[in-house]
PDB file of C-alpha atoms in Angstrom:
ATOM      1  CA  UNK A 934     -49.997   5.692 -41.921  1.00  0.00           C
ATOM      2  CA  UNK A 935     -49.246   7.693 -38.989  1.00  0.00           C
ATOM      3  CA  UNK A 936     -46.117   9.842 -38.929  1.00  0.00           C
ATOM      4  CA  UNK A 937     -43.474   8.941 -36.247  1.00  0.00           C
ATOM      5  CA  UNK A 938     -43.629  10.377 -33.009  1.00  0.00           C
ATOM      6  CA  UNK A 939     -41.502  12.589 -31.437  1.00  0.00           C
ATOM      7  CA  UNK A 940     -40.444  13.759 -27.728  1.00  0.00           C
ATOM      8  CA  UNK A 941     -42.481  17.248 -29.325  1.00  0.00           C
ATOM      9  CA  UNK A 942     -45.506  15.247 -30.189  1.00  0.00           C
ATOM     10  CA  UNK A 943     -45.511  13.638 -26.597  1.00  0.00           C
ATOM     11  CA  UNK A 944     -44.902  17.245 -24.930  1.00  0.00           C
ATOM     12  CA  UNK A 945     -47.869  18.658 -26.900  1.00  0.00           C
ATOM     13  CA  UNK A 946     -50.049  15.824 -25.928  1.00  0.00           C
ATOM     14  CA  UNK A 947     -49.188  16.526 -22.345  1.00  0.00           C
ATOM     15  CA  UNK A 948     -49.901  20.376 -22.673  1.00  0.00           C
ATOM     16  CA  UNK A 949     -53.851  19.104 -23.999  1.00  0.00           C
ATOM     17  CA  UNK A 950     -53.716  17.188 -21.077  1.00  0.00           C
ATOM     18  CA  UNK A 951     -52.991  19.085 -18.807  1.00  0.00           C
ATOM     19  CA  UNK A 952     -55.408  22.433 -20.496  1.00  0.00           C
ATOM     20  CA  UNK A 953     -58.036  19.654 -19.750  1.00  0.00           C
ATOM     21  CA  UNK A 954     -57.247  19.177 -16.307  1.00  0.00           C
ATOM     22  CA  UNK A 955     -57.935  23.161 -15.815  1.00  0.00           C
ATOM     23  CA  UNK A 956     -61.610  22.245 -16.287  1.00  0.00           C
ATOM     24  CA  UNK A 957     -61.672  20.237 -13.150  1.00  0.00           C
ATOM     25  CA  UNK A 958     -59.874  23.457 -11.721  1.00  0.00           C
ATOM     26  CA  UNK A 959     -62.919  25.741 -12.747  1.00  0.00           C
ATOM     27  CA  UNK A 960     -65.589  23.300 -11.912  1.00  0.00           C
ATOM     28  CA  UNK A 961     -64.153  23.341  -8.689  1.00  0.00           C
ATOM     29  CA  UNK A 962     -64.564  26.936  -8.167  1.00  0.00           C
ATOM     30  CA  UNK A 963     -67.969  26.652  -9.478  1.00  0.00           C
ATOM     31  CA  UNK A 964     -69.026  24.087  -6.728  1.00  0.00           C
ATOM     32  CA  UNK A 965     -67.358  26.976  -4.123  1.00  0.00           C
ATOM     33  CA  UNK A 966     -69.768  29.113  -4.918  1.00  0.00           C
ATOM     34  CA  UNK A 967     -73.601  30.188  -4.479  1.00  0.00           C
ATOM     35  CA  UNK A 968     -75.851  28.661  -6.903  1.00  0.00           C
ATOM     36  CA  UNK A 969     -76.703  30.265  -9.321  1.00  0.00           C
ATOM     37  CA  UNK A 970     -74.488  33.053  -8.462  1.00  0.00           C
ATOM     38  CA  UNK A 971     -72.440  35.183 -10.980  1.00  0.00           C
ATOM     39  CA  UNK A 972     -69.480  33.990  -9.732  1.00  0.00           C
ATOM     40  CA  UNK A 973     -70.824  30.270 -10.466  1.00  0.00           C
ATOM     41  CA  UNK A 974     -72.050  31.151 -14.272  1.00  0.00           C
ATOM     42  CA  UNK A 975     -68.369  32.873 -14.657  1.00  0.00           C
ATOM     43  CA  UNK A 976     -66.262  29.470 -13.644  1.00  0.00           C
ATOM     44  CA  UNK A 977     -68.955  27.726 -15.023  1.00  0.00           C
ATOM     45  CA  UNK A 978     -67.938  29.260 -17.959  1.00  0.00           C
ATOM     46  CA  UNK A 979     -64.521  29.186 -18.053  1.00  0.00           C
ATOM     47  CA  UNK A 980     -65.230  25.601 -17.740  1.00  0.00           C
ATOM     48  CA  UNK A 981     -66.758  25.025 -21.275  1.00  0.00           C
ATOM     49  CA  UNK A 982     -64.557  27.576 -22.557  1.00  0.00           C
ATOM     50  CA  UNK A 983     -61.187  25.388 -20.794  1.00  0.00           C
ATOM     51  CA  UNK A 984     -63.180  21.882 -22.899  1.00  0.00           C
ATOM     52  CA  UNK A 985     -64.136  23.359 -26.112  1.00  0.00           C
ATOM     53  CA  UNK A 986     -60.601  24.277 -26.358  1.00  0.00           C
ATOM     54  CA  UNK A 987     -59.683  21.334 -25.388  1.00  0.00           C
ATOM     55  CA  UNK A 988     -62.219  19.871 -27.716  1.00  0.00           C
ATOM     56  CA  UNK A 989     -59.803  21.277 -30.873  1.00  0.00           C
ATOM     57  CA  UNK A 990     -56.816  20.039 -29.748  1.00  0.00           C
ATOM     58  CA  UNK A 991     -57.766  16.792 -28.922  1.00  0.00           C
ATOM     59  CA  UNK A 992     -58.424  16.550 -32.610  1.00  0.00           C
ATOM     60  CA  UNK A 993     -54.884  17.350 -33.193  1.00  0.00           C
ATOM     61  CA  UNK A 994     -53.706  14.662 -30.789  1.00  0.00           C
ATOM     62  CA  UNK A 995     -55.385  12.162 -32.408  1.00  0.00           C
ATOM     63  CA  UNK A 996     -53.693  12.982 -35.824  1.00  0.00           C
ATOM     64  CA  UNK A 997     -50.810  12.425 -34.294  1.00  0.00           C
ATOM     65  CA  UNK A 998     -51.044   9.409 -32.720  1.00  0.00           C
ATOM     66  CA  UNK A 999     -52.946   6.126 -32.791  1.00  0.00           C
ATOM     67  CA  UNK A1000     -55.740   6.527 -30.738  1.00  0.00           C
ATOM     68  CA  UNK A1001     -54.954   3.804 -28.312  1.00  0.00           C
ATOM     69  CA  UNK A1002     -52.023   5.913 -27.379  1.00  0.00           C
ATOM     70  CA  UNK A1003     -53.224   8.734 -27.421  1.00  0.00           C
ATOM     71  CA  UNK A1004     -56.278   7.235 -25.050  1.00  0.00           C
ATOM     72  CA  UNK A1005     -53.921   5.578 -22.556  1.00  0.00           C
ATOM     73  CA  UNK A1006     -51.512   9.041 -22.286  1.00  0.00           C
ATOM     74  CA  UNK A1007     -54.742  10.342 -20.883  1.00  0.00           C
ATOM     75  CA  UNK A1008     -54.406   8.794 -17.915  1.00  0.00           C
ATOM     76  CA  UNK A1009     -51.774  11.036 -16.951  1.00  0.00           C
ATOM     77  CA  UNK A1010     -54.748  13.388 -16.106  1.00  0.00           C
ATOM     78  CA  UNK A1011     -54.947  11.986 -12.357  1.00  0.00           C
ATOM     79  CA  UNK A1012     -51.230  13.028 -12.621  1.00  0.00           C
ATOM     80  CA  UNK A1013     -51.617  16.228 -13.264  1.00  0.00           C
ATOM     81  CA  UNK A1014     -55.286  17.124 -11.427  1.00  0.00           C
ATOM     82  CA  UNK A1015     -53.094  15.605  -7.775  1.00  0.00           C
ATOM     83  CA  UNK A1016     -50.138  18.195  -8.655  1.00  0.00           C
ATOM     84  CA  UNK A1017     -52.863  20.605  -9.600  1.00  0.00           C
ATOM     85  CA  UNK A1018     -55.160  19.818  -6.033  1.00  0.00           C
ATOM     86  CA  UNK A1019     -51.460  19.887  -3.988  1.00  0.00           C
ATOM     87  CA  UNK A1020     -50.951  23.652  -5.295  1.00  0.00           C
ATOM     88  CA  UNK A1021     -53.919  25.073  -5.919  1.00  0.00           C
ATOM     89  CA  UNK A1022     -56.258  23.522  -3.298  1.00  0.00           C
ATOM     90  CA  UNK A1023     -53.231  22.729  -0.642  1.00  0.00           C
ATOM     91  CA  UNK A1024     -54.957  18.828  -1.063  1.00  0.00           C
ATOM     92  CA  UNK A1025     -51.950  16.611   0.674  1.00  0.00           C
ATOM     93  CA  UNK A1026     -50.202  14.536  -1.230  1.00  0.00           C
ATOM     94  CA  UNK A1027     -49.660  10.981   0.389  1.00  0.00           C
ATOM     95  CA  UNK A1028     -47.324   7.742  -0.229  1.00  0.00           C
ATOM     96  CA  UNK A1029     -49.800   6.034  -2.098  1.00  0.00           C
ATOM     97  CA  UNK A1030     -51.121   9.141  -4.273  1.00  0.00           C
ATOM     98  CA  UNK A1031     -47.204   9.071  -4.964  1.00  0.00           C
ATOM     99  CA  UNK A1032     -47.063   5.185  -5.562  1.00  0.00           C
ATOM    100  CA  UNK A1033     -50.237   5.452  -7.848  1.00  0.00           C
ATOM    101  CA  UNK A1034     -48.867   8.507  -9.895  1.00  0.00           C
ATOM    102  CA  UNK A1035     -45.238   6.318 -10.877  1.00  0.00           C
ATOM    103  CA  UNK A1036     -47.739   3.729 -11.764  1.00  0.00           C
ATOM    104  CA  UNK A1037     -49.344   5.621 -14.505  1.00  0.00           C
ATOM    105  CA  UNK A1038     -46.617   7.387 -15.209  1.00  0.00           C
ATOM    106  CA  UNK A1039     -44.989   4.194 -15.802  1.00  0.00           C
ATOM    107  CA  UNK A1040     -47.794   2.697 -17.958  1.00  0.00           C
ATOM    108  CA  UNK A1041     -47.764   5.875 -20.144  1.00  0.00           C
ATOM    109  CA  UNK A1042     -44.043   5.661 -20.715  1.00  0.00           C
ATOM    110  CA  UNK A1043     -44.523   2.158 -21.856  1.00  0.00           C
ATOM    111  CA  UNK A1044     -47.691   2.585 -24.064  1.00  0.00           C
ATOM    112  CA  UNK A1045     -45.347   5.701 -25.654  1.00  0.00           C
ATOM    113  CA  UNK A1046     -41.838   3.504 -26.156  1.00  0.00           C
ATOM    114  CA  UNK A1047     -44.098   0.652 -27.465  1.00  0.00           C
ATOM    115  CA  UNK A1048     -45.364   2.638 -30.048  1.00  0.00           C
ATOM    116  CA  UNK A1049     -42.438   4.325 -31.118  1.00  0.00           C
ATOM    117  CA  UNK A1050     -40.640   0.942 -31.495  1.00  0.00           C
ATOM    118  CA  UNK A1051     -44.022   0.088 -33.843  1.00  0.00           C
ATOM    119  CA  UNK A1052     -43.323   3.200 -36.164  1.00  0.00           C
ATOM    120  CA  UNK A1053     -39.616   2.543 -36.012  1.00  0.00           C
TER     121      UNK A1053
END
């Protein structure tokens, strides 16, 4: 049986999520530059670097949480990879990116309160 889960638990899950997102981030850069370039090999890098990290704390996550949850929390990646393209990138953020993000965000919250009512 799963141990209960706590705001901490949530924040670390959100932290993987968002080290995940930095992959995107890299891969990115990669595409920006010249095949085959050094430049390319060193985000490309960084990339597999960014996911075999990730790769170790996802095991973590899914200690801590059933793996539904822990699956549907991902979604908060699109989340994070629009605040990510709106600062990095200088992507514009519209109405309906904004409308699309509370919907997830939404969702996530009510995956995460329906589970901790399940542990309770």
């Amino acid at each position: 049986m799963k141990k209960k889960i706590t705001i901490k638990d949530i924040i670390f899950l959100q932290v993987v999520i968002m080290i995940y997102t930095g992959s995107s981030i890299a891969a990115k850069f990669a595409a920006a530059q010249s095949f085959f370039s050094i430049r390319f090999f060193m985000f490309y890098g960084i990339e597999i670097i960014i996911l075999g990290v990730y790769a170790v704390l996802w095991q973590q996550i899914i200690k801590r949480f059933a793996l539904s949850t822990a699956y549907a929390n991902r979604a908060m990646v699109l989340v994070w990879s629009m605040l990510w393209a709106a600062v990095i990138f200088h992507n514009e953020i519209t109405v309906q990116n904004v409308a699309g993000m509370a919907l997830v965000v939404a969702g996530t919250v009510i995956v995460n309160l329906d589970t901790r009512e399940e542990k309770a």
